[in-house]
PDB file of C-alpha atoms in Angstrom:
ATOM      1  CA  MET A  10     158.565 -99.854 178.131  1.00 86.00           C
ATOM      2  CA  ARG A  11     161.825-100.738 179.855  1.00 93.00           C
ATOM      3  CA  LEU A  12     161.720-101.207 183.612  1.00 96.00           C
ATOM      4  CA  ASP A  13     164.880-101.013 185.725  1.00 96.00           C
ATOM      5  CA  ILE A  14     164.518-102.857 189.020  1.00 96.00           C
ATOM      6  CA  VAL A  15     166.636-102.736 192.153  1.00 94.00           C
ATOM      7  CA  THR A  16     165.712-105.317 194.752  1.00 92.00           C
ATOM      8  CA  PRO A  17     166.312-104.515 198.414  1.00 88.00           C
ATOM      9  CA  SER A  18     169.264-105.749 200.385  1.00 83.00           C
ATOM     10  CA  ALA A  19     167.961-104.944 203.871  1.00 83.00           C
ATOM     11  CA  ALA A  20     164.775-105.300 205.853  1.00 81.00           C
ATOM     12  CA  GLY A  21     162.500-102.327 205.394  1.00 82.00           C
ATOM     13  CA  ALA A  22     164.089-101.277 202.124  1.00 88.00           C
ATOM     14  CA  PRO A  23     161.852-100.908 199.083  1.00 91.00           C
ATOM     15  CA  VAL A  24     161.953-102.468 195.682  1.00 95.00           C
ATOM     16  CA  ARG A  25     162.954 -99.567 193.459  1.00 95.00           C
ATOM     17  CA  VAL A  26     161.605 -99.550 189.929  1.00 97.00           C
ATOM     18  CA  THR A  27     162.376 -97.022 187.223  1.00 97.00           C
ATOM     19  CA  PRO A  28     160.043 -97.234 184.231  1.00 98.00           C
ATOM     20  CA  HIS A  29     161.223 -95.663 181.001  1.00 98.00           C
ATOM     21  CA  GLY A  30     158.390 -94.618 178.713  1.00 97.00           C
ATOM     22  CA  PRO A  31     154.620 -94.262 178.861  1.00 97.00           C
ATOM     23  CA  ILE A  32     152.489 -96.295 181.251  1.00 97.00           C
ATOM     24  CA  ASP A  33     149.370 -96.769 179.165  1.00 97.00           C
ATOM     25  CA  ALA A  34     146.871 -99.551 178.576  1.00 96.00           C
ATOM     26  CA  GLN A  35     149.425-101.433 176.503  1.00 97.00           C
ATOM     27  CA  SER A  36     152.390-101.229 178.879  1.00 97.00           C
ATOM     28  CA  ALA A  37     150.612-101.150 182.258  1.00 97.00           C
ATOM     29  CA  PRO A  38     150.061-104.938 182.540  1.00 97.00           C
ATOM     30  CA  ALA A  39     153.740-105.702 181.993  1.00 97.00           C
ATOM     31  CA  PHE A  40     154.724-102.988 184.467  1.00 98.00           C
ATOM     32  CA  GLU A  41     152.428-104.544 187.058  1.00 97.00           C
ATOM     33  CA  SER A  42     153.608-108.099 186.550  1.00 97.00           C
ATOM     34  CA  GLU A  43     157.289-107.144 186.672  1.00 97.00           C
ATOM     35  CA  ALA A  44     156.783-105.011 189.764  1.00 97.00           C
ATOM     36  CA  ARG A  45     154.867-107.808 191.519  1.00 97.00           C
ATOM     37  CA  ALA A  46     157.534-110.352 190.603  1.00 96.00           C
ATOM     38  CA  ALA A  47     160.181-108.095 192.122  1.00 95.00           C
ATOM     39  CA  LEU A  48     158.128-107.536 195.295  1.00 95.00           C
ATOM     40  CA  GLY A  49     157.550-111.227 195.856  1.00 94.00           C
ATOM     41  CA  GLU A  50     155.653-112.110 199.003  1.00 92.00           C
ATOM     42  CA  LYS A  51     157.698-110.271 201.589  1.00 89.00           C
ATOM     43  CA  VAL A  52     158.803-106.819 200.436  1.00 93.00           C
ATOM     44  CA  ARG A  53     156.409-104.198 201.771  1.00 93.00           C
ATOM     45  CA  HIS A  54     157.447-101.036 199.950  1.00 93.00           C
ATOM     46  CA  LEU A  55     157.655-100.115 196.290  1.00 95.00           C
ATOM     47  CA  LEU A  56     159.369 -96.903 195.223  1.00 95.00           C
ATOM     48  CA  VAL A  57     158.660 -95.854 191.652  1.00 97.00           C
ATOM     49  CA  ASP A  58     161.071 -93.357 190.109  1.00 96.00           C
ATOM     50  CA  MET A  59     158.925 -91.529 187.554  1.00 96.00           C
ATOM     51  CA  GLY A  60     161.692 -89.288 186.254  1.00 96.00           C
ATOM     52  CA  ASP A  61     161.521 -90.827 182.764  1.00 97.00           C
ATOM     53  CA  VAL A  62     157.742 -91.145 182.472  1.00 97.00           C
ATOM     54  CA  GLU A  63     155.951 -88.382 180.598  1.00 96.00           C
ATOM     55  CA  TYR A  64     152.592 -90.133 180.213  1.00 97.00           C
ATOM     56  CA  VAL A  65     150.316 -92.184 182.460  1.00 96.00           C
ATOM     57  CA  SER A  66     146.724 -93.033 181.582  1.00 95.00           C
ATOM     58  CA  SER A  67     143.850 -94.404 183.648  1.00 93.00           C
ATOM     59  CA  ALA A  68     145.218 -97.907 183.010  1.00 94.00           C
ATOM     60  CA  GLY A  69     148.450 -96.882 184.686  1.00 95.00           C
ATOM     61  CA  LEU A  70     146.558 -95.367 187.589  1.00 93.00           C
ATOM     62  CA  GLN A  71     144.590 -98.584 188.082  1.00 92.00           C
ATOM     63  CA  VAL A  72     147.816-100.564 188.269  1.00 95.00           C
ATOM     64  CA  PHE A  73     149.220 -98.153 190.854  1.00 94.00           C
ATOM     65  CA  PHE A  74     146.007 -98.433 192.885  1.00 91.00           C
ATOM     66  CA  ALA A  75     146.125-102.231 192.785  1.00 93.00           C
ATOM     67  CA  LEU A  76     149.760-102.294 193.883  1.00 95.00           C
ATOM     68  CA  LYS A  77     149.097 -99.802 196.675  1.00 93.00           C
ATOM     69  CA  ARG A  78     146.133-101.866 197.850  1.00 92.00           C
ATOM     70  CA  ASP A  79     148.256-104.961 198.206  1.00 94.00           C
ATOM     71  CA  LEU A  80     151.235-103.191 199.748  1.00 94.00           C
ATOM     72  CA  VAL A  81     149.109-101.410 202.351  1.00 92.00           C
ATOM     73  CA  ALA A  82     147.538-104.783 203.190  1.00 93.00           C
ATOM     74  CA  ARG A  83     150.995-106.086 204.054  1.00 93.00           C
ATOM     75  CA  GLY A  84     151.855-103.036 206.150  1.00 91.00           C
ATOM     76  CA  GLY A  85     153.761-101.134 203.501  1.00 92.00           C
ATOM     77  CA  ASP A  86     153.113 -98.554 200.814  1.00 91.00           C
ATOM     78  CA  LEU A  87     153.632 -97.418 197.242  1.00 93.00           C
ATOM     79  CA  LEU A  88     155.694 -94.260 196.924  1.00 93.00           C
ATOM     80  CA  PHE A  89     156.794 -92.105 194.045  1.00 95.00           C
ATOM     81  CA  VAL A  90     159.774 -89.944 193.301  1.00 95.00           C
ATOM     82  CA  ARG A  91     160.237 -87.333 190.555  1.00 95.00           C
ATOM     83  CA  LEU A  92     156.665 -87.167 189.293  1.00 95.00           C
ATOM     84  CA  LYS A  93     156.247 -84.929 186.249  1.00 95.00           C
ATOM     85  CA  PRO A  94     153.817 -82.017 186.766  1.00 93.00           C
ATOM     86  CA  GLN A  95     151.186 -83.349 184.375  1.00 94.00           C
ATOM     87  CA  ILE A  96     151.189 -86.713 186.140  1.00 95.00           C
ATOM     88  CA  THR A  97     151.018 -85.065 189.551  1.00 93.00           C
ATOM     89  CA  LYS A  98     147.950 -83.227 188.306  1.00 93.00           C
ATOM     90  CA  LEU A  99     146.436 -86.471 187.010  1.00 93.00           C
ATOM     91  CA  PHE A 100     146.747 -87.999 190.464  1.00 92.00           C
ATOM     92  CA  GLN A 101     145.299 -84.852 192.046  1.00 91.00           C
ATOM     93  CA  VAL A 102     142.271 -84.859 189.708  1.00 91.00           C
ATOM     94  CA  VAL A 103     141.377 -88.316 190.985  1.00 90.00           C
ATOM     95  CA  ASN A 104     142.298 -87.397 194.565  1.00 86.00           C
ATOM     96  CA  ALA A 105     144.941 -90.097 194.738  1.00 84.00           C
ATOM     97  CA  LEU A 106     148.118 -88.375 195.826  1.00 79.00           C
ATOM     98  CA  PRO A 107     148.698 -88.316 199.549  1.00 77.00           C
ATOM     99  CA  LYS A 108     151.625 -85.959 200.021  1.00 76.00           C
ATOM    100  CA  GLU A 109     153.422 -88.461 202.200  1.00 76.00           C
ATOM    101  CA  SER A 110     153.649 -90.785 199.175  1.00 83.00           C
ATOM    102  CA  VAL A 111     155.649 -88.450 196.970  1.00 87.00           C
ATOM    103  CA  PHE A 112     159.295 -87.413 197.089  1.00 89.00           C
ATOM    104  CA  SER A 113     160.854 -84.718 194.956  1.00 88.00           C
ATOM    105  CA  THR A 114     164.305 -86.253 194.905  1.00 90.00           C
ATOM    106  CA  VAL A 115     165.875 -89.668 195.246  1.00 88.00           C
ATOM    107  CA  GLU A 116     167.863 -88.349 198.237  1.00 90.00           C
ATOM    108  CA  GLU A 117     164.635 -87.475 200.042  1.00 90.00           C
ATOM    109  CA  ALA A 118     163.317 -90.998 199.391  1.00 89.00           C
ATOM    110  CA  ASP A 119     166.585 -92.491 200.617  1.00 88.00           C
ATOM    111  CA  ARG A 120     166.361 -90.578 203.904  1.00 89.00           C
ATOM    112  CA  TYR A 121     162.804 -91.835 204.404  1.00 89.00           C
ATOM    113  CA  PHE A 122     163.753 -95.458 203.863  1.00 87.00           C
ATOM    114  CA  TYR A 123     166.918 -95.247 205.948  1.00 86.00           C
ATOM    115  CA  ALA A 124     164.677 -94.195 208.832  1.00 87.00           C
ATOM    116  CA  ILE A 125     162.404 -97.188 208.197  1.00 83.00           C
ATOM    117  CA  MET A 126     165.357 -99.569 207.956  1.00 84.00           C
ATOM    118  CA  ASN A 127     166.879 -98.235 211.167  1.00 87.00           C
ATOM    119  CA  GLU A 128     163.575 -98.743 212.895  1.00 85.00           C
ATOM    120  CA  GLU A 129     163.466-102.344 211.627  1.00 81.00           C
ATOM    121  CA  ILE A 130     166.964-102.938 212.994  1.00 84.00           C
ATOM    122  CA  ARG A 131     165.987-101.425 216.350  1.00 88.00           C
ATOM    123  CA  LYS A 132     162.886-103.645 216.583  1.00 85.00           C
ATOM    124  CA  ARG A 133     164.850-106.777 215.747  1.00 84.00           C
ATOM    125  CA  ARG A 134     167.442-105.966 218.389  1.00 87.00           C
ATOM    126  CA  GLU A 135     164.715-105.542 220.968  1.00 89.00           C
ATOM    127  CA  GLU A 136     163.073-108.797 219.938  1.00 87.00           C
ATOM    128  CA  GLY A 137     166.456-110.489 220.222  1.00 80.00           C
ATOM    129  CA  ARG A 138     166.818-109.431 223.849  1.00 63.00           C
TER     130      ARG A 138
ATOM    131  CA  MET B  23     146.925 -71.085 167.143  1.00 52.00           C
ATOM    132  CA  THR B  24     146.852 -72.568 163.670  1.00 63.00           C
ATOM    133  CA  GLY B  25     144.666 -75.408 162.458  1.00 77.00           C
ATOM    134  CA  GLY B  26     144.960 -78.844 160.980  1.00 92.00           C
ATOM    135  CA  ALA B  27     143.225 -82.138 160.571  1.00 94.00           C
ATOM    136  CA  ALA B  28     144.019 -85.816 160.354  1.00 95.00           C
ATOM    137  CA  VAL B  29     142.045 -88.995 159.875  1.00 97.00           C
ATOM    138  CA  LEU B  30     143.482 -92.168 161.318  1.00 97.00           C
ATOM    139  CA  ARG B  31     142.288 -95.652 160.518  1.00 98.00           C
ATOM    140  CA  LEU B  32     143.542 -97.725 163.378  1.00 98.00           C
ATOM    141  CA  ALA B  33     143.347-101.399 164.116  1.00 98.00           C
ATOM    142  CA  ASN B  34     141.499-102.553 167.237  1.00 98.00           C
ATOM    143  CA  ARG B  35     144.771-103.161 169.071  1.00 97.00           C
ATOM    144  CA  LEU B  36     146.341-101.396 172.035  1.00 97.00           C
ATOM    145  CA  SER B  37     149.573-101.066 170.077  1.00 97.00           C
ATOM    146  CA  GLU B  38     147.796 -98.285 168.177  1.00 98.00           C
ATOM    147  CA  LEU B  39     147.829 -96.068 171.284  1.00 97.00           C
ATOM    148  CA  ALA B  40     151.329 -94.723 170.648  1.00 97.00           C
ATOM    149  CA  PRO B  41     150.555 -93.714 167.020  1.00 97.00           C
ATOM    150  CA  LEU B  42     147.333 -92.100 168.217  1.00 98.00           C
ATOM    151  CA  ARG B  43     149.224 -89.980 170.763  1.00 97.00           C
ATOM    152  CA  ALA B  44     151.807 -89.107 168.139  1.00 97.00           C
ATOM    153  CA  ALA B  45     149.067 -87.911 165.773  1.00 97.00           C
ATOM    154  CA  VAL B  46     147.610 -85.619 168.424  1.00 96.00           C
ATOM    155  CA  GLU B  47     151.050 -84.236 169.235  1.00 95.00           C
ATOM    156  CA  GLU B  48     151.751 -83.666 165.544  1.00 94.00           C
ATOM    157  CA  LEU B  49     148.446 -81.840 165.147  1.00 94.00           C
ATOM    158  CA  VAL B  50     149.234 -79.372 167.927  1.00 92.00           C
ATOM    159  CA  ARG B  51     152.939 -78.943 167.071  1.00 90.00           C
ATOM    160  CA  GLY B  52     153.790 -75.300 166.588  1.00 86.00           C
ATOM    161  CA  THR B  53     150.640 -74.090 168.336  1.00 88.00           C
ATOM    162  CA  ASP B  54     150.377 -72.574 171.794  1.00 87.00           C
ATOM    163  CA  ALA B  55     148.623 -75.607 173.233  1.00 90.00           C
ATOM    164  CA  PRO B  56     150.299 -76.312 176.604  1.00 91.00           C
ATOM    165  CA  ASP B  57     151.923 -79.745 176.901  1.00 92.00           C
ATOM    166  CA  GLU B  58     149.946 -80.510 180.058  1.00 93.00           C
ATOM    167  CA  GLU B  59     146.660 -79.917 178.204  1.00 94.00           C
ATOM    168  CA  VAL B  60     147.706 -82.079 175.252  1.00 95.00           C
ATOM    169  CA  PHE B  61     148.515 -84.764 177.818  1.00 96.00           C
ATOM    170  CA  GLU B  62     144.952 -84.532 179.114  1.00 96.00           C
ATOM    171  CA  VAL B  63     143.512 -84.848 175.609  1.00 97.00           C
ATOM    172  CA  ASN B  64     145.600 -87.967 175.068  1.00 97.00           C
ATOM    173  CA  VAL B  65     144.410 -89.492 178.348  1.00 97.00           C
ATOM    174  CA  ALA B  66     140.792 -88.921 177.304  1.00 96.00           C
ATOM    175  CA  LEU B  67     141.335 -90.280 173.804  1.00 97.00           C
ATOM    176  CA  GLU B  68     143.110 -93.342 175.109  1.00 97.00           C
ATOM    177  CA  GLU B  69     140.176 -94.147 177.338  1.00 95.00           C
ATOM    178  CA  VAL B  70     137.719 -93.890 174.486  1.00 95.00           C
ATOM    179  CA  PHE B  71     139.908 -95.937 172.142  1.00 97.00           C
ATOM    180  CA  CYS B  72     140.518 -98.635 174.760  1.00 95.00           C
ATOM    181  CA  ASN B  73     136.802 -98.963 175.453  1.00 93.00           C
ATOM    182  CA  VAL B  74     136.218 -99.708 171.783  1.00 95.00           C
ATOM    183  CA  VAL B  75     139.061-102.228 171.665  1.00 96.00           C
ATOM    184  CA  ARG B  76     137.895-103.998 174.825  1.00 93.00           C
ATOM    185  CA  HIS B  77     134.116-103.916 174.421  1.00 91.00           C
ATOM    186  CA  GLY B  78     133.367-103.256 170.793  1.00 92.00           C
ATOM    187  CA  PHE B  79     134.069-106.608 169.215  1.00 95.00           C
ATOM    188  CA  PRO B  80     133.062-109.510 171.482  1.00 94.00           C
ATOM    189  CA  GLU B  81     133.475-111.976 168.640  1.00 93.00           C
ATOM    190  CA  GLY B  82     137.054-110.859 168.139  1.00 92.00           C
ATOM    191  CA  GLY B  83     138.708-110.383 164.801  1.00 94.00           C
ATOM    192  CA  GLU B  84     140.401-107.453 163.198  1.00 96.00           C
ATOM    193  CA  HIS B  85     138.434-104.262 162.932  1.00 97.00           C
ATOM    194  CA  GLU B  86     139.101-100.699 162.020  1.00 97.00           C
ATOM    195  CA  ILE B  87     138.538 -97.780 164.380  1.00 98.00           C
ATOM    196  CA  GLU B  88     138.443 -94.394 162.715  1.00 98.00           C
ATOM    197  CA  VAL B  89     139.729 -91.390 164.620  1.00 98.00           C
ATOM    198  CA  SER B  90     139.365 -87.996 163.039  1.00 98.00           C
ATOM    199  CA  LEU B  91     141.218 -85.090 164.605  1.00 98.00           C
ATOM    200  CA  ALA B  92     140.667 -81.449 163.788  1.00 97.00           C
ATOM    201  CA  LEU B  93     142.098 -78.292 165.286  1.00 95.00           C
ATOM    202  CA  ALA B  94     140.450 -75.027 164.339  1.00 92.00           C
ATOM    203  CA  ASP B  95     139.807 -71.718 166.065  1.00 91.00           C
ATOM    204  CA  GLY B  96     141.476 -72.948 169.229  1.00 91.00           C
ATOM    205  CA  THR B  97     139.306 -76.045 169.588  1.00 94.00           C
ATOM    206  CA  LEU B  98     140.437 -79.610 169.120  1.00 96.00           C
ATOM    207  CA  VAL B  99     137.713 -82.023 168.062  1.00 97.00           C
ATOM    208  CA  ALA B 100     138.226 -85.768 168.000  1.00 98.00           C
ATOM    209  CA  VAL B 101     135.635 -88.172 166.655  1.00 98.00           C
ATOM    210  CA  VAL B 102     136.107 -91.877 167.293  1.00 98.00           C
ATOM    211  CA  SER B 103     133.873 -94.175 165.280  1.00 98.00           C
ATOM    212  CA  ASP B 104     133.692 -97.924 164.938  1.00 97.00           C
ATOM    213  CA  ASP B 105     131.387-100.637 163.611  1.00 96.00           C
ATOM    214  CA  GLY B 106     131.366-102.624 166.828  1.00 96.00           C
ATOM    215  CA  VAL B 107     128.416-103.521 169.014  1.00 95.00           C
ATOM    216  CA  ALA B 108     126.349-100.628 170.243  1.00 93.00           C
ATOM    217  CA  PHE B 109     128.149 -99.351 173.305  1.00 87.00           C
ATOM    218  CA  ASP B 110     127.910 -96.001 175.037  1.00 89.00           C
ATOM    219  CA  PRO B 111     130.936 -95.735 177.319  1.00 85.00           C
ATOM    220  CA  LEU B 112     129.731 -92.556 178.985  1.00 85.00           C
ATOM    221  CA  GLY B 113     127.270 -94.284 181.252  1.00 80.00           C
ATOM    222  CA  ALA B 114     129.817 -95.777 183.637  1.00 76.00           C
ATOM    223  CA  PRO B 115     129.199 -94.749 187.252  1.00 77.00           C
ATOM    224  CA  ALA B 116     131.550 -92.160 188.653  1.00 78.00           C
ATOM    225  CA  PRO B 117     134.314 -93.476 190.871  1.00 79.00           C
ATOM    226  CA  ASP B 118     134.354 -92.721 194.579  1.00 79.00           C
ATOM    227  CA  LEU B 119     137.177 -90.238 194.835  1.00 80.00           C
ATOM    228  CA  GLU B 120     136.854 -89.799 198.585  1.00 79.00           C
ATOM    229  CA  ALA B 121     137.616 -93.393 199.524  1.00 79.00           C
ATOM    230  CA  PRO B 122     141.214 -94.327 200.334  1.00 77.00           C
ATOM    231  CA  ILE B 123     142.900 -95.590 197.198  1.00 76.00           C
ATOM    232  CA  GLU B 124     143.199 -99.102 198.546  1.00 71.00           C
ATOM    233  CA  GLU B 125     139.418 -99.287 199.044  1.00 74.00           C
ATOM    234  CA  ARG B 126     138.301 -97.916 195.690  1.00 76.00           C
ATOM    235  CA  ARG B 127     136.216 -99.983 193.318  1.00 71.00           C
ATOM    236  CA  ILE B 128     137.906-100.763 190.051  1.00 67.00           C
ATOM    237  CA  GLY B 129     136.350 -99.021 187.063  1.00 71.00           C
ATOM    238  CA  GLY B 130     134.800 -95.693 186.168  1.00 78.00           C
ATOM    239  CA  LEU B 131     138.059 -93.811 186.391  1.00 85.00           C
ATOM    240  CA  GLY B 132     138.673 -93.536 182.672  1.00 87.00           C
ATOM    241  CA  VAL B 133     135.247 -92.119 181.860  1.00 89.00           C
ATOM    242  CA  PHE B 134     135.594 -89.686 184.766  1.00 91.00           C
ATOM    243  CA  LEU B 135     138.919 -88.480 183.369  1.00 93.00           C
ATOM    244  CA  THR B 136     137.473 -88.201 179.857  1.00 94.00           C
ATOM    245  CA  LYS B 137     134.649 -85.995 181.085  1.00 93.00           C
ATOM    246  CA  SER B 138     137.029 -83.969 183.257  1.00 93.00           C
ATOM    247  CA  PHE B 139     139.605 -83.386 180.572  1.00 95.00           C
ATOM    248  CA  MET B 140     137.290 -82.614 177.656  1.00 96.00           C
ATOM    249  CA  ASP B 141     134.845 -79.719 177.398  1.00 96.00           C
ATOM    250  CA  GLU B 142     132.271 -81.714 175.419  1.00 96.00           C
ATOM    251  CA  VAL B 143     131.741 -85.444 175.182  1.00 96.00           C
ATOM    252  CA  SER B 144     128.840 -87.006 173.299  1.00 96.00           C
ATOM    253  CA  TYR B 145     127.863 -90.401 171.937  1.00 96.00           C
ATOM    254  CA  ARG B 146     125.500 -91.416 169.207  1.00 96.00           C
ATOM    255  CA  ARG B 147     124.753 -94.560 167.270  1.00 96.00           C
ATOM    256  CA  GLU B 148     124.531 -93.820 163.559  1.00 95.00           C
ATOM    257  CA  GLY B 149     124.407 -96.056 160.535  1.00 94.00           C
ATOM    258  CA  GLY B 150     125.449 -99.112 162.521  1.00 95.00           C
ATOM    259  CA  ARG B 151     128.428 -97.277 164.013  1.00 96.00           C
ATOM    260  CA  ASN B 152     129.299 -95.950 167.430  1.00 97.00           C
ATOM    261  CA  VAL B 153     130.329 -92.322 167.132  1.00 97.00           C
ATOM    262  CA  LEU B 154     131.958 -90.610 170.085  1.00 97.00           C
ATOM    263  CA  ARG B 155     132.782 -86.923 169.793  1.00 98.00           C
ATOM    264  CA  LEU B 156     135.217 -85.144 172.114  1.00 97.00           C
ATOM    265  CA  ALA B 157     136.011 -81.440 172.031  1.00 97.00           C
ATOM    266  CA  ARG B 158     138.233 -79.178 174.045  1.00 96.00           C
ATOM    267  CA  ARG B 159     139.500 -75.597 173.874  1.00 94.00           C
ATOM    268  CA  LEU B 160     143.272 -75.474 173.707  1.00 92.00           C
ATOM    269  CA  PRO B 161     144.391 -73.785 175.826  1.00 89.00           C
ATOM    270  CA  ARG B 162     141.335 -74.157 178.042  1.00 86.00           C
ATOM    271  CA  GLY B 163     141.428 -70.662 179.380  1.00 72.00           C
ATOM    272  CA  ARG B 164     141.220 -69.123 175.908  1.00 58.00           C
TER     273      ARG B 164
END
């Protein structure tokens, strides 16, 4: 499975990863280790563009849960964009899809993170006063 | 819906997951089985296959896992058998689906999905082999 990664250039911005191919028991470990390497110690948000993923198994779900656990612990979150219907249903069956974690389009995700980034800038300005 | 059958002799390696999915998809090609339901069958089969790979051969080595697939009268039946240690994967406790994701215990999810996505799941030990049978109507509402 190929994984495209875009690392953030501003505070509050997410690491954006775009997996290409199935996330199954074979590919899930590599997905996790590459995502964690991109997140490093400081980035709090991970946005996964699932537009080119037709298949996720329980191994993939476990990786997502582990990443979410760690990101929430550092005050951030794991979010998805362009989930395929069958994968949306998989998440729903295991009651693991808060609606605030899913975007239909990349533009929607961008608007969400611009708001977060603007808030970060506002906080830093106030701290600088 | 038409019928078909296939018998796969797979190695105890996770790299066999893609050929296993391909065999299921080939079996249902040209039928009215919805893609989303075939997806669910593949998720269940993967879980079963992975359990054998991970738990069936504690001494390691190369082993063969047989997967027979049959589609007849609108029902897909998969039988996964191996000569590994006796292991019934169906006994795993159910996951807590009400807890926030970040608080959930690891484990149990795959068996839960297998039971959710298949209509029948059964295990038996026979002739020194684990035999796990999965069956599902395709489409389910038929």
